[in-house]
Amino acid sequence: MIVVLKENPDPRQLENLMQWLKSLNLDVHVSSGSQQTVLGLVGDTTAVDIDLVRALDIVADVKRIQEPYKKANRRFHPLDSVIPVGCGIQVGGSHFQIIAGPCSIESSEQLCSIAQAVKASGATILRGGAFKPRTSPYSFQGMHEDGIKLLLEAKAATGMPVITEIMDISQLDLFDDIDIIQVGARNMQNFELLKCLGRTNKPILLKRGLANTYEELLMSAEYIMSRGNEQIILCERGIRTFETFTRNTLDISSVPVLKELSHLPVIVDPSHAAGIARLVPTLSMAAVAAGCNGLMIEVHNDPAHAKCDGPQSIRPEAFDALAKRVASLRALMTAQEA
Ligand code: PEP
Ligand code: MN
């Protein structure tokens, strides 16, 4: 971190600043020019409040040279992280996985028929929401504990690892046999929830918030990792832009950028990004071409009557076709890399 001082800084204030920085275990290198003095801070600056330093009377500007996240940073962990998520499935590195299933669990018949179909088409992880973060309090809120039971039954029947969203830490006891805990876009910055999940040993799928930057997403991953749980999968699911045709705007750049900044696996959810079922296959292909480590796709056997997110849910037959196209694109990409 570099601190640029204003001209002729008050010596007492400068001394106080130096003492404070040194008390944070930083080495402070002073370069004094004829016009300006610059302080170079060497050491772990993650705990330095950059806005606090910038607000000091004698400071003209502060620049971070290193990112404020450490555990999620590829700089300190050059190799891709590979996260084992149960039932022998791994996410990250060269392991590509497709998570598929309904937005919300509605009944045993609905979940089982979708689960069998997506498994037969090549999905390796089953999704299904039991606690649903809905915009309207009058919309279906999920089957809660009963939904979790149905998801565990589908896990037993198919042998697939399962993922479902947690909305509050009070629900954690219900997640004992769930393989991956999803933190939804709306909870990406629920820091108390993140801290609690950091004390669990479950893989966490962390979705990017509707209006959050890459750095904010990585800082949220850092919240979980700094508490001891380093099994994080990042998920791009579209962000809010001025465009209203699609539900959100899929930010394809997030895939190469997040993979450059971090060693954590990055998966893409084109269903919530598009909000329109017919766009899901094309966006999936774009995400795969961009180098994502997996996809999360909403699939429903009767989208017109789905209790949640029907318009963006594809039918099992469309999922089958999508999975085949994804497999051929991946085969092509792998052959080119070799
Ligand atoms: C979901 O996966 O069903 C969901 C609610 O996603 P998001 O948090 O990305 O909106
Ligand atoms: Mn959904």
mmCIF file of C-alpha atoms and ligand atoms in Angstrom:
data_model
loop_
_atom_site.group_PDB
_atom_site.id
_atom_site.type_symbol
_atom_site.label_atom_id
_atom_site.label_comp_id
_atom_site.label_asym_id
_atom_site.label_seq_id
_atom_site.Cartn_x
_atom_site.Cartn_y
_atom_site.Cartn_z
ATOM 1 C CA MET A 1 0.000 0.000 0.000
ATOM 2 C CA ILE A 2 1.241 3.481 -0.847
ATOM 3 C CA VAL A 3 0.313 6.578 1.142
ATOM 4 C CA VAL A 4 0.929 9.902 -0.637
ATOM 5 C CA LEU A 5 1.211 12.793 1.805
ATOM 6 C CA LYS A 6 0.154 16.388 1.192
ATOM 7 C CA GLU A 7 2.914 19.004 0.850
ATOM 8 C CA ASN A 8 4.662 19.994 4.094
ATOM 9 C CA PRO A 9 2.883 17.536 6.405
ATOM 10 C CA ASP A 10 2.685 18.480 10.051
ATOM 11 C CA PRO A 11 5.628 16.570 11.657
ATOM 12 C CA ARG A 12 3.619 15.575 14.734
ATOM 13 C CA GLN A 13 0.762 14.184 12.674
ATOM 14 C CA LEU A 14 3.263 12.352 10.475
ATOM 15 C CA GLU A 15 4.911 10.828 13.525
ATOM 16 C CA ASN A 16 1.499 9.686 14.854
ATOM 17 C CA LEU A 17 0.650 8.103 11.506
ATOM 18 C CA MET A 18 4.015 6.293 11.366
ATOM 19 C CA GLN A 19 3.587 4.972 14.918
ATOM 20 C CA TRP A 20 0.083 3.727 14.152
ATOM 21 C CA LEU A 21 1.156 1.959 10.953
ATOM 22 C CA LYS A 22 4.095 0.333 12.719
ATOM 23 C CA SER A 23 1.775 -0.838 15.494
ATOM 24 C CA LEU A 24 -0.043 -2.820 12.768
ATOM 25 C CA ASN A 25 3.223 -4.745 12.179
ATOM 26 C CA LEU A 26 3.963 -2.941 8.923
ATOM 27 C CA ASP A 27 7.363 -1.753 7.715
ATOM 28 C CA VAL A 28 7.087 1.865 6.658
ATOM 29 C CA HIS A 29 9.490 3.119 3.974
ATOM 30 C CA VAL A 30 9.595 6.892 3.641
ATOM 31 C CA SER A 31 10.593 8.533 0.329
ATOM 32 C CA SER A 32 10.849 12.301 0.542
ATOM 33 C CA GLY A 33 11.040 14.283 -2.700
ATOM 34 C CA SER A 34 11.341 18.053 -3.088
ATOM 35 C CA GLN A 35 7.546 18.311 -3.494
ATOM 36 C CA GLN A 36 6.011 15.206 -2.023
ATOM 37 C CA THR A 37 6.549 12.526 0.603
ATOM 38 C CA VAL A 38 5.385 8.994 -0.056
ATOM 39 C CA LEU A 39 5.090 6.159 2.490
ATOM 40 C CA GLY A 40 5.467 2.596 1.209
ATOM 41 C CA LEU A 41 3.825 0.049 3.539
ATOM 42 C CA VAL A 42 5.244 -3.447 3.428
ATOM 43 C CA GLY A 43 3.585 -6.381 5.190
ATOM 44 C CA ASP A 44 0.042 -7.629 5.611
ATOM 45 C CA THR A 45 -2.114 -4.563 4.929
ATOM 46 C CA THR A 46 -5.437 -6.430 4.921
ATOM 47 C CA ALA A 47 -6.332 -4.966 8.332
ATOM 48 C CA VAL A 48 -5.626 -1.346 7.306
ATOM 49 C CA ASP A 49 -8.787 0.732 6.884
ATOM 50 C CA ILE A 50 -7.927 2.541 3.670
ATOM 51 C CA ASP A 51 -10.735 5.110 4.068
ATOM 52 C CA LEU A 52 -9.528 5.993 7.552
ATOM 53 C CA VAL A 53 -5.995 6.673 6.272
ATOM 54 C CA ARG A 54 -7.323 8.655 3.303
ATOM 55 C CA ALA A 55 -9.383 10.865 5.624
ATOM 56 C CA LEU A 56 -6.326 12.032 7.631
ATOM 57 C CA ASP A 57 -5.405 15.751 7.275
ATOM 58 C CA ILE A 58 -1.879 15.042 6.040
ATOM 59 C CA VAL A 59 -2.829 12.384 3.478
ATOM 60 C CA ALA A 60 -3.415 13.265 -0.198
ATOM 61 C CA ASP A 61 -4.109 9.758 -1.511
ATOM 62 C CA VAL A 62 -3.793 6.056 -0.698
ATOM 63 C CA LYS A 63 -3.342 3.264 -3.200
ATOM 64 C CA ARG A 64 -3.623 -0.455 -2.599
ATOM 65 C CA ILE A 65 -1.110 -2.480 -4.550
ATOM 66 C CA GLN A 66 -2.316 -5.792 -3.172
ATOM 67 C CA GLU A 67 -5.893 -6.952 -3.064
ATOM 68 C CA PRO A 68 -7.635 -6.800 0.350
ATOM 69 C CA TYR A 69 -8.444 -10.527 0.232
ATOM 70 C CA LYS A 70 -5.770 -13.037 1.071
ATOM 71 C CA LYS A 71 -7.149 -16.561 1.367
ATOM 72 C CA ALA A 72 -9.194 -16.304 -1.840
ATOM 73 C CA ASN A 73 -6.281 -14.678 -3.705
ATOM 74 C CA ARG A 74 -4.543 -16.602 -6.474
ATOM 75 C CA ARG A 75 -1.344 -14.670 -5.709
ATOM 76 C CA PHE A 76 -0.848 -16.772 -2.559
ATOM 77 C CA HIS A 77 -2.363 -19.982 -3.963
ATOM 78 C CA PRO A 78 -1.429 -20.298 -7.642
ATOM 79 C CA LEU A 79 -3.041 -23.700 -8.222
ATOM 80 C CA ASP A 80 -6.796 -24.083 -8.788
ATOM 81 C CA SER A 81 -8.681 -25.229 -5.704
ATOM 82 C CA VAL A 82 -10.597 -28.455 -6.159
ATOM 83 C CA ILE A 83 -13.528 -28.901 -3.772
ATOM 84 C CA PRO A 84 -14.797 -32.420 -2.971
ATOM 85 C CA VAL A 85 -18.564 -32.073 -2.603
ATOM 86 C CA GLY A 86 -19.601 -35.605 -1.670
ATOM 87 C CA CYS A 87 -20.490 -38.856 -3.472
ATOM 88 C CA GLY A 88 -17.062 -38.758 -5.159
ATOM 89 C CA ILE A 89 -17.789 -35.513 -7.047
ATOM 90 C CA GLN A 90 -15.222 -32.677 -7.204
ATOM 91 C CA VAL A 91 -15.650 -29.084 -8.377
ATOM 92 C CA GLY A 92 -12.731 -27.024 -9.714
ATOM 93 C CA GLY A 93 -9.553 -27.497 -11.716
ATOM 94 C CA SER A 94 -10.251 -29.854 -14.608
ATOM 95 C CA HIS A 95 -13.431 -31.207 -12.979
ATOM 96 C CA PHE A 96 -16.519 -29.782 -14.663
ATOM 97 C CA GLN A 97 -19.927 -30.373 -13.048
ATOM 98 C CA ILE A 98 -23.503 -29.569 -13.953
ATOM 99 C CA ILE A 99 -25.863 -28.801 -11.094
ATOM 100 C CA ALA A 100 -29.482 -29.195 -12.186
ATOM 101 C CA GLY A 101 -32.927 -29.412 -10.660
ATOM 102 C CA PRO A 102 -35.984 -27.345 -9.903
ATOM 103 C CA CYS A 103 -35.907 -23.850 -8.461
ATOM 104 C CA SER A 104 -37.994 -25.069 -5.560
ATOM 105 C CA ILE A 105 -38.896 -28.485 -4.242
ATOM 106 C CA GLU A 106 -42.656 -28.913 -4.665
ATOM 107 C CA SER A 107 -43.424 -32.608 -4.126
ATOM 108 C CA SER A 108 -41.774 -36.005 -4.040
ATOM 109 C CA GLU A 109 -43.047 -36.858 -7.559
ATOM 110 C CA GLN A 110 -41.832 -33.545 -9.012
ATOM 111 C CA LEU A 111 -38.356 -33.770 -7.467
ATOM 112 C CA CYS A 112 -37.819 -37.482 -8.162
ATOM 113 C CA SER A 113 -38.876 -37.300 -11.791
ATOM 114 C CA ILE A 114 -36.633 -34.256 -12.432
ATOM 115 C CA ALA A 115 -33.742 -35.813 -10.490
ATOM 116 C CA GLN A 116 -33.841 -39.075 -12.468
ATOM 117 C CA ALA A 117 -34.106 -37.211 -15.762
ATOM 118 C CA VAL A 118 -31.219 -34.771 -15.166
ATOM 119 C CA LYS A 119 -29.014 -37.549 -13.846
ATOM 120 C CA ALA A 120 -29.639 -39.625 -16.975
ATOM 121 C CA SER A 121 -28.651 -36.580 -19.072
ATOM 122 C CA GLY A 122 -25.355 -36.050 -17.257
ATOM 123 C CA ALA A 123 -26.058 -33.725 -14.329
ATOM 124 C CA THR A 124 -23.818 -34.634 -11.408
ATOM 125 C CA ILE A 125 -25.277 -32.530 -8.577
ATOM 126 C CA LEU A 126 -28.975 -32.099 -7.742
ATOM 127 C CA ARG A 127 -30.397 -28.721 -6.754
ATOM 128 C CA GLY A 128 -33.716 -27.813 -5.171
ATOM 129 C CA GLY A 129 -34.739 -24.901 -2.952
ATOM 130 C CA ALA A 130 -36.468 -25.547 0.360
ATOM 131 C CA PHE A 131 -36.134 -21.999 1.706
ATOM 132 C CA LYS A 132 -36.925 -19.523 -1.063
ATOM 133 C CA PRO A 133 -35.942 -15.829 -0.986
ATOM 134 C CA ARG A 134 -38.964 -14.368 -2.801
ATOM 135 C CA THR A 135 -39.481 -10.696 -3.611
ATOM 136 C CA SER A 136 -43.109 -10.915 -2.472
ATOM 137 C CA PRO A 137 -44.039 -12.241 0.960
ATOM 138 C CA TYR A 138 -47.227 -13.587 -0.667
ATOM 139 C CA SER A 139 -45.302 -15.858 -3.065
ATOM 140 C CA PHE A 140 -44.509 -19.515 -2.310
ATOM 141 C CA GLN A 141 -41.760 -19.508 0.320
ATOM 142 C CA GLY A 142 -40.638 -23.129 -0.076
ATOM 143 C CA MET A 143 -41.433 -26.385 1.722
ATOM 144 C CA HIS A 144 -38.803 -25.765 4.416
ATOM 145 C CA GLU A 145 -38.001 -28.846 6.533
ATOM 146 C CA ASP A 146 -40.305 -31.076 4.432
ATOM 147 C CA GLY A 147 -38.458 -29.932 1.321
ATOM 148 C CA ILE A 148 -35.086 -30.855 2.826
ATOM 149 C CA LYS A 149 -36.458 -34.335 3.613
ATOM 150 C CA LEU A 150 -37.568 -34.784 -0.012
ATOM 151 C CA LEU A 151 -34.169 -33.610 -1.246
ATOM 152 C CA LEU A 152 -32.423 -36.177 0.974
ATOM 153 C CA GLU A 153 -34.765 -38.864 -0.347
ATOM 154 C CA ALA A 154 -33.819 -37.882 -3.907
ATOM 155 C CA LYS A 155 -30.148 -38.015 -2.879
ATOM 156 C CA ALA A 156 -30.637 -41.572 -1.576
ATOM 157 C CA ALA A 157 -32.545 -42.611 -4.688
ATOM 158 C CA THR A 158 -30.091 -41.168 -7.223
ATOM 159 C CA GLY A 159 -26.752 -41.189 -5.393
ATOM 160 C CA MET A 160 -26.240 -37.547 -6.396
ATOM 161 C CA PRO A 161 -24.840 -34.960 -3.971
ATOM 162 C CA VAL A 162 -27.396 -32.241 -3.244
ATOM 163 C CA ILE A 163 -27.323 -28.472 -2.870
ATOM 164 C CA THR A 164 -29.912 -26.191 -1.296
ATOM 165 C CA GLU A 165 -30.021 -22.595 -0.081
ATOM 166 C CA ILE A 166 -29.736 -21.479 3.532
ATOM 167 C CA MET A 167 -31.349 -18.155 4.418
ATOM 168 C CA ASP A 168 -30.707 -17.990 8.131
ATOM 169 C CA ILE A 169 -28.205 -19.649 10.425
ATOM 170 C CA SER A 170 -31.092 -20.973 12.568
ATOM 171 C CA GLN A 171 -31.732 -23.435 9.692
ATOM 172 C CA LEU A 172 -28.225 -24.946 9.867
ATOM 173 C CA ASP A 173 -29.201 -28.086 11.830
ATOM 174 C CA LEU A 174 -31.376 -29.138 8.890
ATOM 175 C CA PHE A 175 -28.314 -29.113 6.597
ATOM 176 C CA ASP A 176 -26.404 -31.981 8.280
ATOM 177 C CA ASP A 177 -26.799 -34.344 5.313
ATOM 178 C CA ILE A 178 -26.861 -31.667 2.592
ATOM 179 C CA ASP A 179 -23.639 -31.753 0.554
ATOM 180 C CA ILE A 180 -23.323 -28.110 -0.543
ATOM 181 C CA ILE A 181 -24.867 -25.104 1.178
ATOM 182 C CA GLN A 182 -25.932 -22.345 -1.193
ATOM 183 C CA VAL A 183 -25.729 -18.697 -0.153
ATOM 184 C CA GLY A 184 -28.084 -16.820 -2.455
ATOM 185 C CA ALA A 185 -27.443 -13.530 -4.192
ATOM 186 C CA ARG A 186 -29.507 -11.636 -1.655
ATOM 187 C CA ASN A 187 -27.421 -12.972 1.230
ATOM 188 C CA MET A 188 -23.988 -12.516 -0.324
ATOM 189 C CA GLN A 189 -23.274 -9.748 2.157
ATOM 190 C CA ASN A 190 -25.075 -11.218 5.160
ATOM 191 C CA PHE A 191 -21.794 -11.166 7.040
ATOM 192 C CA GLU A 192 -23.049 -12.873 10.218
ATOM 193 C CA LEU A 193 -24.351 -15.771 8.114
ATOM 194 C CA LEU A 194 -21.024 -15.943 6.259
ATOM 195 C CA LYS A 195 -19.065 -15.987 9.526
ATOM 196 C CA CYS A 196 -21.210 -18.840 10.884
ATOM 197 C CA LEU A 197 -20.784 -20.832 7.662
ATOM 198 C CA GLY A 198 -17.063 -20.257 8.008
ATOM 199 C CA ARG A 199 -17.156 -22.376 11.155
ATOM 200 C CA THR A 200 -18.809 -25.323 9.355
ATOM 201 C CA ASN A 201 -16.976 -27.871 7.243
ATOM 202 C CA LYS A 202 -19.443 -27.933 4.352
ATOM 203 C CA PRO A 203 -18.718 -26.760 0.807
ATOM 204 C CA ILE A 204 -20.411 -23.402 0.207
ATOM 205 C CA LEU A 205 -21.695 -22.162 -3.135
ATOM 206 C CA LEU A 206 -21.541 -18.380 -2.888
ATOM 207 C CA LYS A 207 -23.653 -16.504 -5.412
ATOM 208 C CA ARG A 208 -22.708 -13.035 -6.573
ATOM 209 C CA GLY A 209 -25.070 -10.335 -5.290
ATOM 210 C CA LEU A 210 -27.347 -8.481 -7.699
ATOM 211 C CA ALA A 211 -25.180 -5.377 -7.611
ATOM 212 C CA ASN A 212 -21.833 -6.527 -6.275
ATOM 213 C CA THR A 213 -18.344 -6.186 -7.699
ATOM 214 C CA TYR A 214 -15.849 -9.019 -8.116
ATOM 215 C CA GLU A 215 -13.900 -7.656 -5.164
ATOM 216 C CA GLU A 216 -17.007 -7.624 -2.967
ATOM 217 C CA LEU A 217 -17.762 -11.228 -3.934
ATOM 218 C CA LEU A 218 -14.211 -12.251 -3.092
ATOM 219 C CA MET A 219 -14.360 -10.362 0.216
ATOM 220 C CA SER A 220 -17.514 -12.341 1.060
ATOM 221 C CA ALA A 221 -15.651 -15.563 0.230
ATOM 222 C CA GLU A 222 -12.880 -14.238 2.479
ATOM 223 C CA TYR A 223 -15.381 -13.898 5.381
ATOM 224 C CA ILE A 224 -16.082 -17.633 5.177
ATOM 225 C CA MET A 225 -12.462 -18.648 4.515
ATOM 226 C CA SER A 226 -11.011 -16.500 7.294
ATOM 227 C CA ARG A 227 -13.143 -18.460 9.793
ATOM 228 C CA GLY A 228 -11.584 -21.730 8.647
ATOM 229 C CA ASN A 229 -13.829 -23.058 5.866
ATOM 230 C CA GLU A 230 -11.947 -22.769 2.579
ATOM 231 C CA GLN A 231 -14.328 -24.889 0.483
ATOM 232 C CA ILE A 232 -15.951 -22.143 -1.557
ATOM 233 C CA ILE A 233 -17.432 -22.305 -5.056
ATOM 234 C CA LEU A 234 -18.149 -18.907 -6.619
ATOM 235 C CA CYS A 235 -21.254 -18.460 -8.756
ATOM 236 C CA GLU A 236 -21.995 -15.781 -11.345
ATOM 237 C CA ARG A 237 -25.769 -15.499 -11.746
ATOM 238 C CA GLY A 238 -26.197 -12.206 -13.541
ATOM 239 C CA ILE A 239 -26.241 -8.674 -12.216
ATOM 240 C CA ARG A 240 -28.638 -5.722 -12.394
ATOM 241 C CA THR A 241 -28.024 -3.402 -15.311
ATOM 242 C CA PHE A 242 -30.202 -0.899 -17.191
ATOM 243 C CA GLU A 243 -31.332 -3.737 -19.502
ATOM 244 C CA THR A 244 -34.801 -5.034 -18.663
ATOM 245 C CA PHE A 245 -35.304 -7.586 -21.461
ATOM 246 C CA THR A 246 -33.522 -10.257 -19.470
ATOM 247 C CA ARG A 247 -34.072 -10.727 -15.721
ATOM 248 C CA ASN A 248 -30.407 -9.863 -15.095
ATOM 249 C CA THR A 249 -27.369 -9.432 -17.322
ATOM 250 C CA LEU A 250 -24.994 -12.384 -17.444
ATOM 251 C CA ASP A 251 -21.543 -10.966 -16.834
ATOM 252 C CA ILE A 252 -19.381 -13.333 -18.850
ATOM 253 C CA SER A 253 -16.230 -11.360 -17.977
ATOM 254 C CA SER A 254 -16.670 -12.489 -14.394
ATOM 255 C CA VAL A 255 -15.478 -15.983 -15.357
ATOM 256 C CA PRO A 256 -11.979 -15.135 -16.664
ATOM 257 C CA VAL A 257 -11.563 -12.278 -14.182
ATOM 258 C CA LEU A 258 -12.556 -14.242 -11.069
ATOM 259 C CA LYS A 259 -10.366 -17.123 -12.193
ATOM 260 C CA GLU A 260 -7.459 -14.727 -12.642
ATOM 261 C CA LEU A 261 -7.969 -13.116 -9.233
ATOM 262 C CA SER A 262 -8.793 -16.271 -7.304
ATOM 263 C CA HIS A 263 -8.020 -19.988 -7.198
ATOM 264 C CA LEU A 264 -11.630 -20.822 -6.268
ATOM 265 C CA PRO A 265 -13.860 -22.627 -8.781
ATOM 266 C CA VAL A 266 -16.292 -20.413 -10.700
ATOM 267 C CA ILE A 267 -19.611 -21.739 -11.922
ATOM 268 C CA VAL A 268 -22.317 -19.944 -13.901
ATOM 269 C CA ASP A 269 -26.091 -19.933 -13.396
ATOM 270 C CA PRO A 270 -27.604 -18.842 -16.731
ATOM 271 C CA SER A 271 -31.173 -19.478 -15.507
ATOM 272 C CA HIS A 272 -31.301 -16.600 -13.030
ATOM 273 C CA ALA A 273 -29.199 -14.447 -15.348
ATOM 274 C CA ALA A 274 -31.596 -14.776 -18.295
ATOM 275 C CA GLY A 275 -34.948 -15.305 -16.604
ATOM 276 C CA ILE A 276 -36.044 -16.727 -19.988
ATOM 277 C CA ALA A 277 -35.818 -20.483 -20.605
ATOM 278 C CA ARG A 278 -35.014 -20.300 -24.337
ATOM 279 C CA LEU A 279 -31.848 -18.261 -23.659
ATOM 280 C CA VAL A 280 -30.432 -20.742 -21.149
ATOM 281 C CA PRO A 281 -28.727 -23.112 -23.664
ATOM 282 C CA THR A 282 -26.945 -20.277 -25.499
ATOM 283 C CA LEU A 283 -25.763 -18.604 -22.293
ATOM 284 C CA SER A 284 -24.583 -21.977 -21.003
ATOM 285 C CA MET A 285 -22.418 -22.429 -24.090
ATOM 286 C CA ALA A 286 -20.996 -18.929 -23.677
ATOM 287 C CA ALA A 287 -20.163 -19.654 -20.040
ATOM 288 C CA VAL A 288 -18.444 -22.930 -20.919
ATOM 289 C CA ALA A 289 -16.461 -21.222 -23.687
ATOM 290 C CA ALA A 290 -15.391 -18.581 -21.139
ATOM 291 C CA GLY A 291 -13.869 -21.341 -19.002
ATOM 292 C CA CYS A 292 -16.281 -21.842 -16.119
ATOM 293 C CA ASN A 293 -15.907 -24.893 -13.858
ATOM 294 C CA GLY A 294 -19.564 -25.815 -14.017
ATOM 295 C CA LEU A 295 -23.135 -24.724 -14.600
ATOM 296 C CA MET A 296 -26.244 -24.480 -12.456
ATOM 297 C CA ILE A 297 -29.431 -24.963 -14.464
ATOM 298 C CA GLU A 298 -33.058 -24.815 -13.351
ATOM 299 C CA VAL A 299 -35.028 -27.730 -14.796
ATOM 300 C CA HIS A 300 -38.769 -28.393 -14.317
ATOM 301 C CA ASN A 301 -41.029 -31.128 -15.674
ATOM 302 C CA ASP A 302 -43.954 -28.696 -15.916
ATOM 303 C CA PRO A 303 -42.562 -25.141 -16.115
ATOM 304 C CA ALA A 304 -45.990 -23.590 -16.739
ATOM 305 C CA HIS A 305 -47.146 -24.745 -13.312
ATOM 306 C CA ALA A 306 -43.871 -24.334 -11.397
ATOM 307 C CA LYS A 307 -44.301 -22.658 -8.011
ATOM 308 C CA CYS A 308 -41.176 -20.593 -8.572
ATOM 309 C CA ASP A 309 -39.146 -19.442 -11.598
ATOM 310 C CA GLY A 310 -41.155 -21.367 -14.222
ATOM 311 C CA PRO A 311 -40.357 -18.891 -17.054
ATOM 312 C CA GLN A 312 -36.621 -19.576 -16.774
ATOM 313 C CA SER A 313 -36.868 -23.329 -16.169
ATOM 314 C CA ILE A 314 -36.104 -25.645 -19.054
ATOM 315 C CA ARG A 315 -37.771 -29.023 -19.570
ATOM 316 C CA PRO A 316 -35.815 -32.265 -19.062
ATOM 317 C CA GLU A 317 -35.648 -32.804 -22.865
ATOM 318 C CA ALA A 318 -34.120 -29.362 -23.379
ATOM 319 C CA PHE A 319 -31.680 -30.081 -20.563
ATOM 320 C CA ASP A 320 -30.678 -33.310 -22.271
ATOM 321 C CA ALA A 321 -29.916 -31.440 -25.516
ATOM 322 C CA LEU A 322 -28.032 -28.725 -23.596
ATOM 323 C CA ALA A 323 -25.922 -31.272 -21.701
ATOM 324 C CA LYS A 324 -24.918 -32.901 -25.007
ATOM 325 C CA ARG A 325 -23.901 -29.565 -26.552
ATOM 326 C CA VAL A 326 -21.916 -28.679 -23.440
ATOM 327 C CA ALA A 327 -20.144 -32.039 -23.535
ATOM 328 C CA SER A 328 -19.105 -31.579 -27.187
ATOM 329 C CA LEU A 329 -17.881 -28.036 -26.586
ATOM 330 C CA ARG A 330 -15.871 -29.199 -23.588
ATOM 331 C CA ALA A 331 -14.384 -32.062 -25.584
ATOM 332 C CA LEU A 332 -13.319 -29.568 -28.249
ATOM 333 C CA MET A 333 -11.806 -27.225 -25.682
ATOM 334 C CA THR A 334 -9.942 -30.031 -23.907
ATOM 335 C CA ALA A 335 -8.568 -31.316 -27.237
ATOM 336 C CA GLN A 336 -7.285 -27.828 -28.079
ATOM 337 C CA GLU A 337 -5.631 -27.408 -24.690
ATOM 338 C CA ALA A 338 -3.821 -30.757 -25.064
HETATM 339 C C1 PEP B 1 -31.913 -19.847 -6.681
HETATM 340 O O1 PEP B 1 -30.844 -20.430 -6.953
HETATM 341 O O2 PEP B 1 -33.017 -20.380 -6.781
HETATM 342 C C2 PEP B 1 -31.852 -18.416 -6.319
HETATM 343 C C3 PEP B 1 -32.785 -17.859 -5.573
HETATM 344 O O3 PEP B 1 -30.790 -17.794 -6.864
HETATM 345 P P1 PEP B 1 -30.229 -16.291 -6.647
HETATM 346 O O4 PEP B 1 -29.857 -16.188 -5.203
HETATM 347 O O5 PEP B 1 -29.068 -16.246 -7.584
HETATM 348 O O6 PEP B 1 -31.335 -15.344 -7.041
HETATM 349 MN MN MN B 2 -34.791 -19.878 -8.893
#
